[in-house]
Tab-separated table of C-alpha atoms and ligand atoms in Angstrom:
chain	number	residue	atom	x	y	z
A	877	MET	CA	-33.681	8.688	-3.476
A	878	GLN	CA	-31.865	5.453	-3.272
A	879	GLN	CA	-30.845	4.556	0.397
A	880	TYR	CA	-27.715	2.524	1.194
A	881	ASP	CA	-26.361	1.288	4.557
A	882	ILE	CA	-22.775	2.060	3.399
A	883	VAL	CA	-21.431	4.148	0.532
A	884	VAL	CA	-17.753	3.721	-0.115
A	885	VAL	CA	-16.130	6.546	-1.988
A	886	GLY	CA	-13.063	5.245	-3.886
A	887	GLY	CA	-12.793	1.821	-5.361
A	888	GLY	CA	-9.049	1.419	-5.042
A	889	MET	CA	-7.718	-1.661	-3.234
A	890	VAL	CA	-8.838	-0.277	0.197
A	891	GLY	CA	-12.204	0.906	-0.845
A	892	ALA	CA	-13.129	-2.123	-2.848
A	893	ALA	CA	-12.057	-4.372	0.084
A	894	ILE	CA	-14.358	-2.461	2.512
A	895	ALA	CA	-17.106	-2.620	0.010
A	896	CYS	CA	-16.831	-6.486	-0.229
A	897	GLY	CA	-16.552	-6.756	3.576
A	898	PHE	CA	-19.571	-4.893	4.395
A	899	ALA	CA	-21.653	-6.595	1.488
A	900	MET	CA	-20.547	-9.827	3.071
A	901	GLN	CA	-22.175	-8.530	6.323
A	902	GLN	CA	-25.407	-8.317	4.359
A	903	ARG	CA	-25.422	-4.602	4.182
A	904	LYS	CA	-26.686	-2.604	1.164
A	905	VAL	CA	-23.542	-1.171	-0.301
A	906	ALA	CA	-22.622	1.310	-3.102
A	907	MET	CA	-19.079	2.181	-4.357
A	908	ILE	CA	-18.291	5.363	-6.178
A	909	ASP	CA	-15.282	5.592	-8.492
A	910	PRO	CA	-15.061	7.443	-11.749
A	911	SER	CA	-12.347	5.144	-13.071
A	912	THR	CA	-12.784	1.483	-13.772
A	913	PRO	CA	-9.516	-0.764	-13.706
A	914	ALA	CA	-8.465	-1.820	-17.055
A	915	ALA	CA	-9.154	-5.531	-17.862
A	916	PHE	CA	-6.395	-8.160	-17.271
A	917	ASP	CA	-4.371	-9.329	-20.234
A	918	PRO	CA	-2.091	-12.421	-19.368
A	919	HIS	CA	0.370	-11.407	-21.993
A	920	SER	CA	0.875	-7.892	-20.847
A	921	ARG	CA	4.088	-6.593	-19.169
A	922	PRO	CA	3.951	-5.925	-15.485
A	923	ASP	CA	2.220	-2.629	-14.295
A	924	LEU	CA	4.660	-0.174	-12.535
A	925	ARG	CA	2.219	0.182	-9.673
A	926	LEU	CA	2.650	-2.881	-7.609
A	927	SER	CA	2.966	-3.659	-3.945
A	928	ALA	CA	4.516	-6.203	-1.533
A	929	PHE	CA	1.500	-7.766	0.301
A	930	SER	CA	2.050	-9.130	3.602
A	931	LEU	CA	0.655	-12.395	4.918
A	932	GLY	CA	-1.951	-10.316	6.911
A	933	SER	CA	-3.115	-8.778	3.767
A	934	GLU	CA	-3.237	-12.087	2.101
A	935	ARG	CA	-5.443	-13.452	4.845
A	936	LEU	CA	-7.829	-10.555	4.542
A	937	LEU	CA	-8.113	-11.037	0.724
A	938	ARG	CA	-8.805	-14.593	1.142
A	939	GLU	CA	-11.509	-13.940	3.727
A	940	LEU	CA	-13.140	-11.431	1.337
A	941	GLY	CA	-13.179	-14.103	-1.378
A	942	ALA	CA	-10.891	-12.181	-3.748
A	943	TRP	CA	-7.806	-14.251	-3.397
A	944	PRO	CA	-9.141	-17.097	-6.141
A	945	PHE	CA	-9.471	-14.085	-8.678
A	946	ILE	CA	-5.909	-12.790	-7.997
A	947	GLU	CA	-4.627	-16.515	-8.405
A	948	LYS	CA	-6.253	-16.779	-11.788
A	949	MET	CA	-4.341	-13.600	-12.957
A	950	ARG	CA	-0.909	-13.397	-11.646
A	951	LEU	CA	1.171	-13.007	-8.357
A	952	THR	CA	4.719	-13.758	-7.243
A	953	PRO	CA	5.506	-15.162	-3.747
A	954	TYR	CA	8.833	-14.039	-2.281
A	955	ILE	CA	10.702	-16.110	0.304
A	956	GLY	CA	13.356	-13.866	1.670
A	957	LEU	CA	14.059	-10.232	2.307
A	958	GLN	CA	17.659	-8.794	2.816
A	959	THR	CA	18.803	-5.426	3.611
A	960	TRP	CA	22.248	-3.984	4.113
A	961	GLU	CA	24.247	-0.700	4.103
A	962	ALA	CA	26.111	0.179	0.914
A	963	GLY	CA	29.761	-0.836	1.054
A	964	GLN	CA	29.270	-3.210	3.999
A	965	THR	CA	29.148	-6.914	3.924
A	966	ASP	CA	26.900	-7.519	7.120
A	967	LYS	CA	23.407	-8.056	6.104
A	968	LEU	CA	20.147	-8.215	7.905
A	969	LYS	CA	18.414	-11.347	6.453
A	970	PHE	CA	14.783	-12.575	6.880
A	971	ASP	CA	13.774	-15.945	5.707
A	972	CYS	CA	10.107	-17.275	5.539
A	973	HIS	CA	11.117	-20.447	7.440
A	974	GLU	CA	11.958	-18.353	10.487
A	975	VAL	CA	8.273	-17.613	10.987
A	976	GLY	CA	7.163	-21.106	10.052
A	977	GLN	CA	5.882	-20.032	6.488
A	978	ASP	CA	6.674	-21.008	2.907
A	979	HIS	CA	6.698	-17.397	1.739
A	980	LEU	CA	6.883	-13.882	3.358
A	981	GLY	CA	4.383	-12.304	1.129
A	982	TYR	CA	3.570	-11.619	-2.508
A	983	MET	CA	4.435	-9.070	-5.203
A	984	ILE	CA	1.265	-8.209	-6.902
A	985	GLU	CA	0.297	-5.379	-9.311
A	986	ASN	CA	-2.113	-3.073	-7.679
A	987	ARG	CA	-4.556	-3.226	-10.556
A	988	ILE	CA	-4.791	-6.971	-10.129
A	989	VAL	CA	-5.807	-6.804	-6.646
A	990	GLN	CA	-8.296	-4.022	-7.459
A	991	LEU	CA	-9.822	-6.093	-10.353
A	992	ALA	CA	-10.218	-9.107	-8.128
A	993	LEU	CA	-11.939	-7.005	-5.434
A	994	TRP	CA	-14.201	-5.404	-8.197
A	995	GLN	CA	-15.084	-8.817	-9.401
A	996	ARG	CA	-15.935	-9.860	-5.990
A	997	CYS	CA	-17.961	-6.672	-5.327
A	998	ARG	CA	-20.004	-7.580	-8.469
A	999	GLU	CA	-20.662	-11.013	-7.202
A	1000	LEU	CA	-21.777	-9.622	-3.852
A	1001	GLY	CA	-24.193	-7.162	-5.443
A	1002	VAL	CA	-22.345	-3.998	-4.588
A	1003	THR	CA	-23.780	-1.066	-6.746
A	1004	LEU	CA	-20.844	0.529	-8.626
A	1005	LEU	CA	-21.255	4.254	-9.518
A	1006	PRO	CA	-18.867	5.950	-11.902
A	1007	TRP	CA	-19.433	9.385	-10.412
A	1008	ASN	CA	-17.111	12.223	-10.454
A	1009	ASP	CA	-17.550	15.776	-8.836
A	1010	TRP	CA	-20.031	14.677	-6.335
A	1011	GLN	CA	-21.068	16.763	-3.166
A	1012	LEU	CA	-21.135	15.213	0.300
A	1013	THR	CA	-23.436	16.664	3.050
A	1014	GLN	CA	-24.614	15.082	6.181
A	1015	THR	CA	-27.182	15.499	8.985
A	1016	PRO	CA	-27.295	13.595	12.293
A	1017	THR	CA	-29.282	10.873	10.646
A	1018	HIS	CA	-27.690	10.291	7.378
A	1019	ALA	CA	-25.123	11.438	4.749
A	1020	THR	CA	-26.072	12.327	1.189
A	1021	LEU	CA	-23.874	12.276	-2.046
A	1022	THR	CA	-25.142	14.271	-4.907
A	1023	TYR	CA	-24.003	13.952	-8.416
A	1024	GLN	CA	-25.627	16.093	-11.266
A	1025	GLN	CA	-29.344	15.512	-10.635
A	1026	GLN	CA	-29.001	12.300	-8.649
A	1027	SER	CA	-28.615	11.813	-4.882
A	1028	ILE	CA	-28.029	8.794	-2.649
A	1029	ARG	CA	-28.200	8.504	1.086
A	1030	ALA	CA	-26.114	6.444	3.356
A	1031	LEU	CA	-26.044	5.620	7.217
A	1032	LEU	CA	-22.274	5.606	6.839
A	1033	VAL	CA	-19.817	6.944	4.160
A	1034	VAL	CA	-16.356	5.576	4.039
A	1035	GLY	CA	-13.731	7.737	2.284
A	1036	ALA	CA	-11.199	5.545	0.509
A	1037	ASP	CA	-10.464	8.047	-2.208
A	1038	GLY	CA	-6.769	8.075	-1.919
A	1039	ALA	CA	-4.094	10.505	-0.742
A	1040	LYS	CA	-5.797	13.691	-2.213
A	1041	SER	CA	-9.172	12.593	-0.722
A	1042	THR	CA	-12.148	14.860	-1.592
A	1043	VAL	CA	-14.052	13.117	1.104
A	1044	ARG	CA	-11.502	14.325	3.603
A	1045	GLN	CA	-11.522	17.805	2.142
A	1046	GLN	CA	-15.355	18.095	1.994
A	1047	THR	CA	-15.676	16.792	5.578
A	1048	GLY	CA	-13.193	19.259	6.722
A	1049	LEU	CA	-10.986	16.649	8.406
A	1050	GLY	CA	-7.340	18.117	8.704
A	1051	ILE	CA	-4.061	16.479	8.154
A	1052	THR	CA	-0.424	16.825	9.273
A	1053	GLY	CA	2.173	15.983	6.623
A	1054	TRP	CA	5.392	16.640	4.861
A	1055	ASP	CA	7.193	16.057	1.672
A	1056	TYR	CA	10.339	13.923	2.035
A	1057	ARG	CA	11.951	16.059	-0.640
A	1058	GLN	CA	12.902	12.734	-2.231
A	1059	ARG	CA	11.330	10.909	-5.125
A	1060	CYS	CA	11.470	7.214	-6.205
A	1061	LEU	CA	11.956	5.843	-9.557
A	1062	SER	CA	10.363	2.488	-10.239
A	1063	ILE	CA	11.850	0.700	-13.241
A	1064	ASN	CA	10.529	-2.542	-14.624
A	1065	VAL	CA	13.058	-4.825	-16.074
A	1066	LYS	CA	13.286	-8.173	-17.855
A	1067	PHE	CA	16.178	-10.352	-16.858
A	1068	ALA	CA	17.974	-12.799	-19.086
A	1069	LYS	CA	17.585	-15.174	-16.038
A	1070	ALA	CA	14.803	-15.023	-13.555
A	1071	PRO	CA	15.954	-13.565	-10.310
A	1072	GLU	CA	15.732	-15.492	-6.934
A	1073	ARG	CA	12.536	-14.912	-5.153
A	1074	ILE	CA	14.162	-12.674	-2.542
A	1075	THR	CA	13.648	-8.931	-2.309
A	1076	TRP	CA	16.556	-6.822	-1.325
A	1077	GLN	CA	17.293	-3.187	-0.313
A	1078	GLU	CA	20.748	-1.609	-0.171
A	1079	PHE	CA	20.900	1.587	1.698
A	1080	TYR	CA	22.891	4.643	0.490
A	1081	PRO	CA	23.133	7.997	2.105
A	1082	SER	CA	20.927	9.403	-0.843
A	1083	GLY	CA	18.196	6.748	-0.138
A	1084	PRO	CA	17.708	3.023	-0.587
A	1085	ARG	CA	17.805	1.034	-3.808
A	1086	ALA	CA	15.848	-2.136	-4.020
A	1087	LEU	CA	14.955	-5.087	-6.164
A	1088	LEU	CA	11.400	-6.766	-6.185
A	1089	PRO	CA	11.347	-10.079	-7.985
A	1090	LEU	CA	8.327	-10.559	-10.225
A	1091	TYR	CA	6.689	-13.312	-12.140
A	1092	ASP	CA	8.638	-15.103	-15.078
A	1093	ASP	CA	11.840	-13.096	-15.686
A	1094	TYR	CA	10.483	-9.751	-14.732
A	1095	GLY	CA	11.505	-7.466	-11.738
A	1096	THR	CA	11.116	-3.937	-10.455
A	1097	LEU	CA	13.990	-1.688	-9.396
A	1098	ILE	CA	13.205	1.035	-6.933
A	1099	TRP	CA	15.666	3.911	-6.771
A	1100	TYR	CA	15.190	6.635	-4.067
A	1101	ASP	CA	17.052	9.890	-4.316
A	1102	GLN	CA	16.875	13.595	-4.340
A	1103	SER	CA	13.970	14.876	-6.363
A	1104	ALA	CA	16.229	16.676	-8.853
A	1105	ARG	CA	18.354	13.372	-9.424
A	1106	ILE	CA	15.200	11.376	-9.856
A	1107	LYS	CA	13.798	13.713	-12.362
A	1108	SER	CA	16.975	13.858	-14.384
A	1109	LEU	CA	17.077	9.972	-14.466
A	1110	GLN	CA	13.451	9.978	-15.638
A	1111	GLY	CA	14.294	12.037	-18.641
A	1112	LEU	CA	17.129	9.717	-19.800
A	1113	LYS	CA	16.927	7.444	-22.907
A	1114	ALA	CA	16.909	3.642	-22.063
A	1115	ASP	CA	20.558	3.136	-22.821
A	1116	ALA	CA	21.748	6.062	-20.696
A	1117	LEU	CA	19.440	5.008	-17.797
A	1118	LYS	CA	20.638	1.398	-17.929
A	1119	THR	CA	24.357	2.686	-17.620
A	1120	GLN	CA	23.336	4.550	-14.563
A	1121	ILE	CA	21.515	1.515	-13.139
A	1122	GLN	CA	24.454	-0.737	-13.561
A	1123	ALA	CA	26.624	1.704	-11.639
A	1124	ALA	CA	23.968	2.346	-8.902
A	1125	PHE	CA	22.787	-1.213	-8.380
A	1126	PRO	CA	26.093	-3.277	-7.897
A	1127	ALA	CA	24.072	-6.132	-6.297
A	1128	LEU	CA	22.214	-6.560	-9.468
A	1129	GLU	CA	23.144	-9.861	-11.199
A	1130	GLY	CA	23.026	-10.819	-14.875
A	1131	GLU	CA	21.778	-9.069	-18.002
A	1132	PHE	CA	18.569	-7.150	-18.132
A	1133	GLU	CA	16.500	-5.025	-20.434
A	1134	LEU	CA	14.663	-1.969	-19.342
A	1135	LEU	CA	10.808	-1.873	-20.061
A	1136	ASP	CA	9.212	1.148	-18.369
A	1137	TRP	CA	9.866	3.537	-15.655
A	1138	ALA	CA	8.035	6.278	-13.751
A	1139	ASN	CA	8.577	8.316	-10.615
A	1140	PHE	CA	6.631	9.105	-7.580
A	1141	ALA	CA	6.603	11.732	-4.901
A	1142	LEU	CA	7.038	10.811	-1.303
A	1143	VAL	CA	4.701	12.421	1.154
A	1144	ARG	CA	3.831	11.524	4.647
A	1145	ARG	CA	0.297	12.481	5.689
A	1146	HIS	CA	-1.814	11.556	8.664
A	1147	VAL	CA	-5.343	12.886	9.322
A	1148	HIS	CA	-5.974	14.345	12.750
A	1149	GLN	CA	-9.281	12.662	13.083
A	1150	TYR	CA	-10.425	9.460	11.265
A	1151	PHE	CA	-14.172	10.355	11.277
A	1152	LYS	CA	-16.653	13.189	11.569
A	1153	GLY	CA	-20.299	12.495	12.077
A	1154	ARG	CA	-21.208	9.658	9.523
A	1155	VAL	CA	-18.067	9.902	7.566
A	1156	VAL	CA	-14.960	7.685	8.254
A	1157	LEU	CA	-11.676	7.485	6.436
A	1158	ALA	CA	-9.456	4.462	5.561
A	1159	GLY	CA	-6.265	3.708	3.561
A	1160	ASP	CA	-4.305	6.442	1.946
A	1161	SER	CA	-7.105	8.994	2.422
A	1162	ALA	CA	-6.243	8.814	6.177
A	1163	HIS	CA	-2.515	8.260	5.979
A	1164	THR	CA	0.302	7.897	3.560
A	1165	ILE	CA	3.812	6.482	4.577
A	1166	HIS	CA	7.235	6.388	3.125
A	1167	PRO	CA	7.184	3.234	0.896
A	1168	LEU	CA	10.539	1.998	1.651
A	1169	ALA	CA	9.436	-1.192	3.553
A	1170	GLY	CA	6.187	-1.512	1.330
A	1171	GLN	CA	3.703	-1.128	4.196
A	1172	GLY	CA	1.218	1.450	2.605
A	1173	VAL	CA	-1.555	-0.768	1.425
A	1174	ASN	CA	-0.771	-3.328	4.014
A	1175	ILE	CA	-1.829	-0.823	6.800
A	1176	GLY	CA	-4.655	0.337	4.652
A	1177	PHE	CA	-5.917	-3.338	4.739
A	1178	LYS	CA	-5.439	-3.261	8.477
A	1179	ASP	CA	-7.795	-0.357	8.617
A	1180	VAL	CA	-10.234	-2.471	6.601
A	1181	ALA	CA	-9.979	-5.452	8.854
A	1182	THR	CA	-10.553	-3.332	11.991
A	1183	LEU	CA	-13.573	-1.433	10.579
A	1184	LEU	CA	-15.217	-4.562	9.471
A	1185	ARG	CA	-14.634	-6.371	12.747
A	1186	ILE	CA	-15.836	-3.433	14.841
A	1187	PHE	CA	-18.985	-2.929	12.834
A	1188	LYS	CA	-19.844	-6.734	12.499
A	1189	GLU	CA	-23.223	-7.330	13.872
A	1190	HIS	CA	-23.919	-3.775	14.730
A	1191	SER	CA	-26.960	-2.244	13.338
A	1192	LEU	CA	-26.315	1.023	11.686
A	1193	ASN	CA	-29.632	2.287	12.867
A	1194	GLU	CA	-28.265	2.434	16.323
A	1195	PRO	CA	-25.823	5.179	17.320
A	1196	PHE	CA	-22.245	4.138	16.354
A	1197	GLU	CA	-20.040	6.970	17.279
A	1198	THR	CA	-18.384	4.772	20.035
A	1199	LEU	CA	-17.511	2.155	17.415
A	1200	LEU	CA	-15.774	4.983	15.217
A	1201	VAL	CA	-13.828	6.213	18.399
A	1202	LYS	CA	-12.709	2.531	18.833
A	1203	TYR	CA	-11.656	2.256	15.166
A	1204	GLN	CA	-9.737	5.580	15.331
A	1205	ARG	CA	-8.069	4.603	18.618
A	1206	GLN	CA	-6.831	1.351	17.219
A	1207	ARG	CA	-5.772	2.464	13.844
A	1208	LYS	CA	-4.263	5.844	14.601
A	1209	CYS	CA	-1.859	4.369	17.067
A	1210	ASP	CA	-0.656	1.541	14.846
A	1211	ASN	CA	-0.451	3.721	11.760
A	1212	LEU	CA	1.547	6.319	13.598
A	1213	LEU	CA	3.874	3.745	14.897
A	1214	MET	CA	4.592	2.308	11.346
A	1215	GLN	CA	4.929	5.739	9.834
A	1216	SER	CA	7.530	6.696	12.457
A	1217	ALA	CA	9.263	3.260	12.197
A	1218	MET	CA	9.738	4.074	8.543
A	1219	ASP	CA	11.009	7.605	9.164
A	1220	LEU	CA	13.551	6.235	11.840
A	1221	PHE	CA	14.755	3.711	9.151
A	1222	TYR	CA	14.910	6.430	6.425
A	1223	LYS	CA	16.536	8.948	8.661
A	1224	GLY	CA	18.930	6.512	10.326
A	1225	PHE	CA	20.238	5.125	7.050
A	1226	SER	CA	20.666	8.370	5.200
A	1227	HIS	CA	22.598	10.247	8.146
A	1228	PRO	CA	26.182	10.753	7.076
A	1229	HIS	CA	27.580	11.334	10.674
A	1230	SER	CA	30.355	8.616	11.532
A	1231	LEU	CA	28.788	7.826	14.851
A	1232	VAL	CA	25.408	7.132	13.385
A	1233	LYS	CA	27.136	5.082	10.776
A	1234	THR	CA	28.890	3.010	13.548
A	1235	ILE	CA	25.593	2.569	15.372
A	1236	ARG	CA	23.617	1.516	12.344
A	1237	ARG	CA	26.405	-1.043	11.418
A	1238	ALA	CA	26.238	-2.413	15.008
A	1239	GLY	CA	22.442	-2.312	14.741
A	1240	ILE	CA	22.456	-4.531	11.597
A	1241	ILE	CA	24.714	-7.078	13.313
A	1242	VAL	CA	22.672	-7.078	16.542
A	1243	ALA	CA	19.341	-7.392	14.642
A	1244	GLU	CA	20.572	-10.157	12.478
A	1245	HIS	CA	21.353	-12.182	15.716
A	1246	ALA	CA	18.502	-10.998	17.799
A	1247	GLY	CA	16.695	-14.284	17.685
A	1248	VAL	CA	13.117	-14.051	19.056
A	1249	ALA	CA	13.016	-10.313	18.871
A	1250	LYS	CA	13.918	-10.594	15.124
A	1251	THR	CA	11.177	-13.127	14.561
A	1252	LYS	CA	8.695	-10.852	16.534
A	1253	ALA	CA	9.454	-7.812	14.371
A	1254	LEU	CA	9.165	-9.865	11.302
A	1255	ARG	CA	5.784	-11.189	12.332
A	1256	TYR	CA	4.645	-7.653	13.065
A	1257	ALA	CA	5.720	-6.421	9.632
A	1258	LEU	CA	4.053	-9.418	7.915
A	1259	GLY	CA	0.825	-8.627	9.788
A	1260	ILE	CA	0.661	-12.100	11.651
A	1261	ASN	CA	1.490	-10.974	15.201
B	2168	FAD	C1	6.329	4.169	-5.272
B	2168	FAD	C2	5.289	3.554	-4.345
B	2168	FAD	C3	5.452	2.172	-3.944
B	2168	FAD	C4	4.639	1.586	-3.107
B	2168	FAD	N1	4.930	0.284	-2.663
B	2168	FAD	C5	4.032	-0.298	-1.764
B	2168	FAD	C6	4.234	-1.535	-1.404
B	2168	FAD	O1	5.239	-2.271	-1.745
B	2168	FAD	N2	3.429	-2.143	-0.328
B	2168	FAD	C7	2.443	-1.521	0.101
B	2168	FAD	O2	1.755	-1.951	0.946
B	2168	FAD	N3	2.151	-0.205	-0.400
B	2168	FAD	C8	2.969	0.362	-1.250
B	2168	FAD	N4	2.622	1.728	-1.664
B	2168	FAD	C9	1.424	2.403	-1.179
B	2168	FAD	C10	0.203	1.833	-1.868
B	2168	FAD	O3	0.325	2.010	-3.250
B	2168	FAD	C11	-1.034	2.732	-1.377
B	2168	FAD	O4	-1.007	2.800	0.078
B	2168	FAD	C12	-2.341	2.185	-1.808
B	2168	FAD	O5	-2.398	2.085	-3.257
B	2168	FAD	C13	-3.396	2.971	-1.256
B	2168	FAD	O6	-4.696	2.286	-1.638
B	2168	FAD	P1	-6.094	3.080	-1.491
B	2168	FAD	O7	-7.103	2.347	-2.018
B	2168	FAD	O8	-6.194	3.812	-0.091
B	2168	FAD	O9	-5.943	4.511	-2.395
B	2168	FAD	P2	-5.630	4.465	-3.982
B	2168	FAD	O10	-4.947	3.375	-4.550
B	2168	FAD	O11	-5.078	5.805	-4.310
B	2168	FAD	O12	-7.175	4.423	-4.635
B	2168	FAD	C14	-7.971	5.478	-4.401
B	2168	FAD	C15	-9.227	5.329	-5.388
B	2168	FAD	O13	-10.126	6.427	-5.190
B	2168	FAD	C16	-10.536	6.854	-6.421
B	2168	FAD	N5	-10.806	8.276	-6.382
B	2168	FAD	C17	-10.056	9.266	-6.314
B	2168	FAD	N6	-10.758	10.394	-6.253
B	2168	FAD	C18	-11.951	10.172	-6.251
B	2168	FAD	C19	-13.233	10.741	-6.056
B	2168	FAD	N7	-13.222	12.149	-6.032
B	2168	FAD	N8	-14.429	10.177	-6.179
B	2168	FAD	C20	-14.509	8.892	-6.260
B	2168	FAD	N9	-13.315	8.141	-6.317
B	2168	FAD	C21	-12.187	8.646	-6.251
B	2168	FAD	C22	-9.366	6.548	-7.443
B	2168	FAD	O14	-9.998	6.476	-8.688
B	2168	FAD	C23	-8.802	5.230	-6.834
B	2168	FAD	O15	-9.465	4.112	-7.483
B	2168	FAD	C24	3.519	2.273	-2.591
B	2168	FAD	C25	3.251	3.648	-3.018
B	2168	FAD	C26	4.101	4.228	-3.886
B	2168	FAD	C27	4.052	5.710	-4.136
């Protein structure tokens, strides 16, 4: 039976980052994922699954040696972020220069980050196993993964197999969660003229609507609304959807062509306990968050950085439960804070009561002029606090 120090289950962005990091610590690492990301084609249109990566995530990807691979494919820096309430002129604006940077982060397709990390995993000698339907068991001394007639052993198993994590289920780790009873429609568009590198979000009582600028003349519109509304928009033909978009996104400037669109459910989840025995969770397998401020994978990458830092220079042959306790203590608190902040935003902006409206209008004006406090909040969101 093959013996590994670490087996990572799930080779998405979070799992592949963990596999790279542990391989860089000279551990013997295997990564299990039944699906291999499709190769990059420089002439392809943008994928619908993309994320806003914070400066903290960029730093981690650079440390892991994946950044040069991303740069060889494609990425879009953005320099500003604006948010306001529909029908109001006061805006909350963030600019990269406020935090002494030349960008606030990057819009990058998830698959490109994943591909870069997989390339780095191969360079580092991580064993890639395309297994599905494996079984996980554990004893006090090791964990075993069995697939068909094969089994591998690990001193530590990391579950990074996404929101519906099988590792979580097979380990019996419970979650609390709820459906926001909203969905979001992601719509890729090609503009006649490239948009400014500023991402914006306009809040409506039915949910926010946002623009994410992409490379060349491309951009992604995100439309949050009641599930029934989003599903009906999803079913429209391009011309009819475009008419709806033109009415719903008054801040959108210039002519554009619709390319693709897809809708996503919005579910908050948080695991009660991040580890059990020799199994630990990271990324979406441990927590999912409302995506309105683009923090999901960024907090997943904070899990990665914390796990790697805590285990650095610790032999896995020594007991490590105290390290897992430390990891859980640090990440659970931070992730809960971010989830709750997103909910506060989401609920605060969708509440129709006139008093709440007045408070949030005042809140935007105060926040815009909050000086050091505004910069601190921005640094936290960017992962550079
Ligand atoms: C509409 C939307 C917009 C978003 N925008 C942003 C954003 O702007 N910024 C941001 O930070 N986050 C954003 N997110 C969140 C972000 O996409 C997720 O947090 C991130 O993809 C989670 O990465 P992960 O690696 O933990 O999980 P996943 O990306 O789900 O990867 C899980 C991996 O595990 C594999 N897997 C699944 N089951 C098994 C199994 N049984 N065995 C082995 N492998 C398995 C899968 O094939 C996959 O490769 C958004 C989410 C949504 C829905």
